Amino acid sequence: MPNEDDATPSHRSSKKPICVFLRAFDTEFSQQELPAWKPILTPGWVIATLFAVGVLFIPIGLATMFSSESVEEVVIQYDESCLPSSNANDAMAYIQSNSTNKTCVTKWTVEHRMEAPVYIYYQLDNYYQNHRRYVKSRNDKQLWSKGEDGETINCYPEDMIKEKQPIVPCGLIAWSIFNDTYKFVSKNKNLTVNRKDIAWGSDRRFRFGSEVYPKNFQSRDLIGGGHLNESLPLRQQEDLIVWMRTAALPTFRKLYGKIEVDLEAKDEIEIVIENNYNTYMFGGTKKVVLSTATLIGGRNPFVGTAYLFIGSISLFFTIAFILLYVIKPRPLGDPSYLSWNKNPGGFIK
């Protein structure tokens, strides 16, 4: 009987299974013998690739920067200006009082023509919606299904009222919904603010039910933010849907509505603000933002800057490699001596 030392080198190096049962798995995929493209990065390929990236990215960056700069945008901070002078030293007493008038009016003159639609955003600063406990404080089953209104897991302390009845929608995210309001007046006429279709369509269709209605919401002693219309299902309450898509950064904007008429230059716009939301507790700020949009969205110089930076770096290295290749060339090896060219199967002989 031959021993293991008498096995031929080809038999020892073979990866094919000996067992009859395992031969079913003897395929190119299971044996990792599928054909593969193994590029050889010669100086010509590297220089050509870097040059192509530079030539492609720089025009895209310039076009993106130009598009971003063409966006008309105005940012108005109002948390301090809407605070009465008599309450300047006690903002908490003012914002938590139910008897004080929280309406304030600010005027803004349009500098450049803003074509419809003009998007209205509210911006909050120093507001950490990405806090782990805050993000988890919701129950998606309850938001979607009418029969799951008792599902309040992860919603504590906003899960039940004193009578042990569930809160719908439960959790800290819904409880803290933004409730400042804006009204715009131009030439003694109210500008209609369209508050429909401001939420993601996927959120409306797949995350909020058409038969789920608010129940026991903001009925406890501590009121967080706004109230919800108990006669409308959650799917139709788009301000809630927008708010519950939590932001990743402490400074964020959320869409409030759209003005669907053009704002002409030198028009004086009167903005009537209901200053209800309590950002004074944590030192946050509130701003209302009016902005137009282009095909790539609102004003965002970062994207164009990134394209220009990558394109410029690529062209720089293209020139550097060309000079290095011309001034101090290096002899190239023969690719035919590479292991995968000499032994395509990859077996050790």
Coordinates of C-alpha atoms in Angstrom, one line a residue:
M1 CA 0.0 0.0 0.0
P2 CA 1.6 3.3 -1.0
N3 CA 2.3 5.8 1.7
E4 CA 1.7 9.6 1.6
D5 CA 5.3 10.3 0.7
D6 CA 4.9 8.4 -2.6
A7 CA 2.2 10.7 -3.8
T8 CA 3.0 12.6 -6.9
P9 CA 3.6 16.4 -6.6
S10 CA 0.6 17.1 -8.8
H11 CA -1.6 15.0 -6.6
R12 CA -0.4 16.7 -3.4
S13 CA -1.0 20.2 -4.9
S14 CA -4.4 19.5 -6.3
K15 CA -7.4 21.2 -4.8
K16 CA -10.0 18.9 -6.3
P17 CA -12.1 17.0 -3.7
I18 CA -11.3 13.3 -3.3
C19 CA -14.7 12.3 -1.8
V20 CA -17.4 11.4 -4.3
F21 CA -20.0 13.5 -2.4
L22 CA -17.8 16.6 -2.5
R23 CA -17.4 16.4 -6.3
A24 CA -20.7 18.1 -6.6
F25 CA -19.0 21.2 -5.3
D26 CA -16.1 20.9 -7.7
T27 CA -16.9 24.0 -9.7
E28 CA -14.9 27.0 -10.8
F29 CA -16.7 29.2 -8.3
S30 CA -16.2 26.9 -5.3
Q31 CA -12.6 26.4 -6.2
Q32 CA -12.0 30.1 -6.8
E33 CA -10.9 29.6 -10.4
L34 CA -13.2 32.1 -12.1
P35 CA -11.5 34.3 -14.6
A36 CA -10.5 37.7 -13.2
W37 CA -9.1 40.9 -14.6
K38 CA -5.8 41.7 -13.0
P39 CA -4.7 45.1 -14.1
I40 CA -1.1 46.0 -14.4
L41 CA -0.7 49.7 -13.3
T42 CA 1.9 50.9 -15.8
P43 CA 2.8 54.6 -15.8
G44 CA 0.7 55.2 -18.9
W45 CA -2.4 53.8 -17.3
V46 CA -2.0 55.7 -14.1
I47 CA -1.3 59.0 -15.8
A48 CA -4.2 58.5 -18.2
T49 CA -6.6 57.7 -15.4
L50 CA -5.6 60.6 -13.3
F51 CA -5.9 62.9 -16.3
A52 CA -9.4 61.6 -17.1
V53 CA -10.5 62.2 -13.5
G54 CA -9.2 65.7 -13.5
V55 CA -10.7 66.6 -16.9
L56 CA -14.1 65.1 -15.8
F57 CA -14.3 66.4 -12.2
I58 CA -13.2 70.0 -12.7
P59 CA -16.1 70.9 -15.1
I60 CA -18.6 69.1 -12.9
G61 CA -17.3 71.0 -9.9
L62 CA -17.5 74.4 -11.7
A63 CA -21.0 73.6 -12.9
T64 CA -22.1 72.5 -9.4
M65 CA -20.5 75.6 -7.8
F66 CA -22.3 77.9 -10.3
S67 CA -25.6 76.2 -9.7
S68 CA -25.2 76.5 -6.0
E69 CA -24.4 80.1 -6.2
S70 CA -27.4 80.8 -8.3
V71 CA -29.7 79.7 -5.4
E72 CA -31.3 82.7 -3.6
E73 CA -31.4 82.1 0.1
V74 CA -32.2 84.2 3.2
V75 CA -31.8 83.2 6.8
I76 CA -33.6 85.0 9.6
Q77 CA -32.9 84.3 13.2
Y78 CA -35.8 85.1 15.4
D79 CA -35.4 83.4 18.8
E80 CA -33.9 86.6 20.4
S81 CA -35.8 89.2 18.4
C82 CA -39.1 87.6 19.2
L83 CA -38.3 87.6 22.9
P84 CA -39.9 90.6 24.6
S85 CA -37.5 92.9 26.4
S86 CA -39.4 92.4 29.7
N87 CA -38.6 88.7 29.5
A88 CA -35.0 89.0 28.2
N89 CA -33.6 87.8 31.5
D90 CA -36.2 85.0 32.0
A91 CA -36.8 83.4 28.6
M92 CA -38.0 80.2 30.2
A93 CA -40.9 81.9 32.1
Y94 CA -42.0 83.5 28.8
I95 CA -41.9 80.4 26.6
Q96 CA -43.6 78.2 29.2
S97 CA -46.4 80.6 30.0
N98 CA -49.8 80.0 28.4
S99 CA -50.9 83.6 29.0
T100 CA -48.2 85.5 27.2
N101 CA -48.6 86.6 23.6
K102 CA -46.0 84.8 21.5
T103 CA -46.7 86.5 18.2
C104 CA -44.0 88.6 16.7
V105 CA -43.6 90.3 13.4
T106 CA -40.4 90.8 11.4
K107 CA -40.0 92.5 8.0
W108 CA -37.8 91.4 5.2
T109 CA -37.1 93.1 1.9
V110 CA -36.4 90.7 -1.1
E111 CA -33.0 91.6 -2.5
H112 CA -33.1 89.4 -5.7
R113 CA -36.0 87.9 -7.5
M114 CA -37.0 84.5 -6.1
E115 CA -38.8 82.2 -8.6
A116 CA -41.4 79.8 -7.3
P117 CA -41.4 77.5 -5.6
V118 CA -39.8 79.3 -2.7
Y119 CA -39.1 76.7 0.0
I120 CA -39.6 77.5 3.7
Y121 CA -37.4 75.7 6.2
Y122 CA -37.0 76.0 10.0
Q123 CA -33.5 75.6 11.2
L124 CA -32.5 74.6 14.7
D125 CA -29.0 74.8 16.2
N126 CA -27.5 72.9 19.1
Y127 CA -30.4 70.3 18.9
Y128 CA -29.1 66.7 19.1
Q129 CA -31.7 64.6 17.4
N130 CA -29.1 61.9 17.0
H131 CA -28.9 61.1 20.7
R132 CA -29.2 57.4 21.1
R133 CA -32.1 57.4 23.5
Y134 CA -34.0 60.0 21.6
V135 CA -33.6 58.2 18.2
K136 CA -34.9 54.9 19.8
S137 CA -37.9 56.6 21.5
R138 CA -40.5 55.6 18.9
N139 CA -42.4 52.4 17.9
D140 CA -42.7 51.9 14.2
K141 CA -45.4 49.1 14.5
Q142 CA -47.7 51.6 16.3
L143 CA -47.1 54.3 13.7
W144 CA -48.1 51.9 10.9
S145 CA -50.8 49.6 12.1
K146 CA -54.2 50.4 13.7
G147 CA -54.2 47.2 15.7
E148 CA -50.8 47.9 17.3
D149 CA -51.7 51.1 19.2
G150 CA -50.8 49.4 22.4
E151 CA -47.2 48.8 21.2
T152 CA -45.2 51.3 23.3
I153 CA -41.9 49.5 23.7
N154 CA -38.9 52.0 23.7
C155 CA -41.3 54.9 24.2
Y156 CA -40.9 55.5 28.0
P157 CA -41.5 58.0 29.5
E158 CA -44.0 59.1 26.8
D159 CA -45.7 55.7 26.5
M160 CA -48.8 55.8 28.7
I161 CA -51.0 58.4 30.4
K162 CA -52.0 58.0 34.1
E163 CA -55.0 55.8 33.2
K164 CA -52.6 53.3 31.6
Q165 CA -53.9 54.2 28.1
P166 CA -51.3 54.2 25.3
I167 CA -50.1 57.4 23.7
V168 CA -50.3 57.5 19.9
P169 CA -47.8 58.4 18.6
C170 CA -45.6 57.5 21.5
G171 CA -42.0 58.4 22.3
L172 CA -39.9 61.5 22.7
I173 CA -39.5 62.3 19.0
A174 CA -43.2 62.8 18.4
W175 CA -43.6 64.5 21.8
S176 CA -41.1 67.1 20.9
I177 CA -42.6 68.0 17.5
F178 CA -41.7 71.6 16.3
N179 CA -44.7 73.9 16.7
D180 CA -43.6 77.4 15.6
T181 CA -45.8 78.8 12.8
Y182 CA -45.1 81.3 10.0
K183 CA -47.4 83.5 8.0
F184 CA -46.2 85.7 5.1
V185 CA -47.9 88.9 4.0
S186 CA -47.0 90.9 0.9
K187 CA -48.8 94.0 -0.3
N188 CA -51.4 93.5 2.4
K189 CA -52.2 90.0 1.0
N190 CA -51.4 86.7 2.7
L191 CA -49.1 84.5 0.7
T192 CA -50.4 81.0 0.6
V193 CA -48.0 78.4 2.1
N194 CA -48.5 75.0 0.7
R195 CA -47.8 72.4 3.4
K196 CA -48.6 69.3 1.4
D197 CA -46.0 67.0 -0.2
I198 CA -43.3 68.2 2.2
A199 CA -42.5 64.8 3.5
W200 CA -40.7 61.9 1.8
G201 CA -43.2 59.8 -0.2
S202 CA -41.6 56.6 1.1
D203 CA -42.2 57.7 4.7
R204 CA -45.9 58.5 4.0
R205 CA -46.6 55.2 2.2
F206 CA -44.6 52.7 4.3
R207 CA -44.0 54.1 7.8
F208 CA -47.2 55.9 8.8
G209 CA -50.6 54.2 8.6
S210 CA -53.7 55.7 6.9
E211 CA -55.9 54.3 9.7
V212 CA -53.8 55.3 12.7
Y213 CA -55.1 58.4 14.5
P214 CA -53.5 60.4 17.4
K215 CA -54.7 59.4 20.8
N216 CA -53.9 60.8 24.2
F217 CA -51.1 62.9 22.6
Q218 CA -49.7 65.8 24.7
S219 CA -52.3 65.1 27.4
R220 CA -49.8 64.7 30.3
D221 CA -48.6 67.4 32.6
L222 CA -45.4 68.1 30.7
I223 CA -46.1 69.3 27.2
G224 CA -43.3 68.9 24.7
G225 CA -44.1 70.6 21.5
G226 CA -47.1 70.9 19.1
H227 CA -50.4 69.2 19.1
L228 CA -51.8 66.9 16.4
N229 CA -55.2 66.9 14.7
E230 CA -57.0 63.8 16.1
S231 CA -59.4 63.7 13.2
L232 CA -56.5 63.1 10.6
P233 CA -54.6 59.9 10.3
L234 CA -50.8 60.1 10.8
R235 CA -50.2 59.6 7.1
Q236 CA -51.8 63.0 6.4
Q237 CA -49.9 64.9 9.2
E238 CA -46.8 65.7 7.2
D239 CA -45.3 68.1 9.7
L240 CA -45.1 65.1 12.1
I241 CA -43.6 62.9 9.3
V242 CA -40.9 65.5 8.5
W243 CA -40.1 65.9 12.2
M244 CA -39.7 62.2 12.9
R245 CA -37.0 61.8 10.2
T246 CA -34.3 62.6 12.7
A247 CA -31.3 64.7 11.8
A248 CA -27.7 63.4 12.0
L249 CA -26.1 66.7 13.0
P250 CA -26.9 69.2 15.8
T251 CA -27.7 71.9 13.2
F252 CA -30.4 71.0 10.8
R253 CA -33.2 72.2 8.6
K254 CA -36.6 70.7 8.0
L255 CA -39.1 71.7 5.3
Y256 CA -42.0 73.7 6.6
G257 CA -43.8 74.5 3.3
K258 CA -43.6 76.2 -0.1
I259 CA -44.6 79.6 -1.4
E260 CA -45.8 78.9 -5.0
V261 CA -45.6 82.5 -6.4
D262 CA -42.6 84.5 -7.4
L263 CA -41.1 87.0 -5.0
E264 CA -40.0 90.1 -6.8
A265 CA -37.0 92.2 -5.9
K266 CA -37.6 95.0 -3.5
D267 CA -40.9 93.4 -2.3
E268 CA -41.4 93.9 1.4
I269 CA -42.5 90.7 3.1
E270 CA -44.0 90.7 6.6
I271 CA -43.3 87.5 8.5
V272 CA -45.7 86.8 11.4
I273 CA -44.1 84.2 13.7
E274 CA -45.7 82.3 16.5
N275 CA -42.7 81.8 18.8
N276 CA -43.8 78.6 20.7
Y277 CA -40.9 76.2 20.6
N278 CA -38.7 76.1 23.6
T279 CA -35.1 76.2 22.5
Y280 CA -34.1 78.6 25.4
M281 CA -33.9 75.6 27.7
F282 CA -30.8 74.1 26.0
G283 CA -29.3 77.3 24.5
G284 CA -30.5 76.5 21.0
T285 CA -31.3 79.0 18.2
K286 CA -34.2 79.2 15.8
K287 CA -34.1 80.5 12.2
V288 CA -36.5 80.6 9.3
V289 CA -35.0 80.0 5.9
L290 CA -36.4 80.9 2.5
S291 CA -34.6 79.4 -0.4
T292 CA -35.0 78.6 -4.1
A293 CA -33.7 75.4 -5.6
T294 CA -32.0 74.1 -8.7
L295 CA -31.7 70.7 -10.3
I296 CA -29.1 69.7 -7.6
G297 CA -31.2 71.1 -4.8
G298 CA -30.5 74.1 -2.5
R299 CA -27.3 76.0 -1.8
N300 CA -24.5 73.6 -1.0
P301 CA -21.0 74.7 -1.9
F302 CA -19.4 71.6 -0.4
V303 CA -20.2 69.3 -3.4
G304 CA -18.7 71.6 -6.0
T305 CA -15.7 72.3 -3.8
A306 CA -15.1 68.5 -3.3
Y307 CA -15.2 67.9 -7.1
L308 CA -12.8 70.8 -7.8
F309 CA -10.4 69.6 -5.1
I310 CA -10.3 66.0 -6.3
G311 CA -10.0 67.2 -9.9
S312 CA -7.2 69.6 -9.1
I313 CA -5.3 66.9 -7.1
S314 CA -5.6 64.5 -10.0
L315 CA -4.2 67.0 -12.5
F316 CA -1.4 67.9 -10.1
F317 CA -0.3 64.2 -9.8
T318 CA -0.7 63.8 -13.5
I319 CA 1.9 66.5 -14.2
A320 CA 4.1 65.2 -11.3
F321 CA 4.1 61.6 -12.7
I322 CA 4.8 62.8 -16.2
L323 CA 7.8 64.8 -15.1
L324 CA 9.0 61.9 -12.9
Y325 CA 8.6 59.5 -15.8
V326 CA 10.4 61.8 -18.3
I327 CA 13.2 63.0 -16.0
K328 CA 13.9 59.8 -14.1
P329 CA 12.4 56.8 -16.0
R330 CA 12.3 53.4 -14.4
P331 CA 12.6 50.2 -16.5
L332 CA 9.4 48.1 -16.4
G333 CA 9.3 44.4 -15.8
D334 CA 8.1 41.8 -18.2
P335 CA 4.4 41.0 -17.4
S336 CA 4.7 37.5 -18.8
Y337 CA 6.8 36.6 -15.8
L338 CA 3.9 37.3 -13.3
S339 CA 2.7 34.3 -11.4
W340 CA -0.8 34.3 -12.8
N341 CA 0.5 34.5 -16.4
K342 CA 2.9 31.6 -15.9
N343 CA 0.3 29.5 -13.9
P344 CA -3.2 30.6 -14.8
G345 CA -4.8 28.0 -12.5
G346 CA -3.0 29.4 -9.5
F347 CA -1.8 25.9 -8.3
I348 CA 1.6 25.4 -6.6
K349 CA 3.7 23.1 -8.7

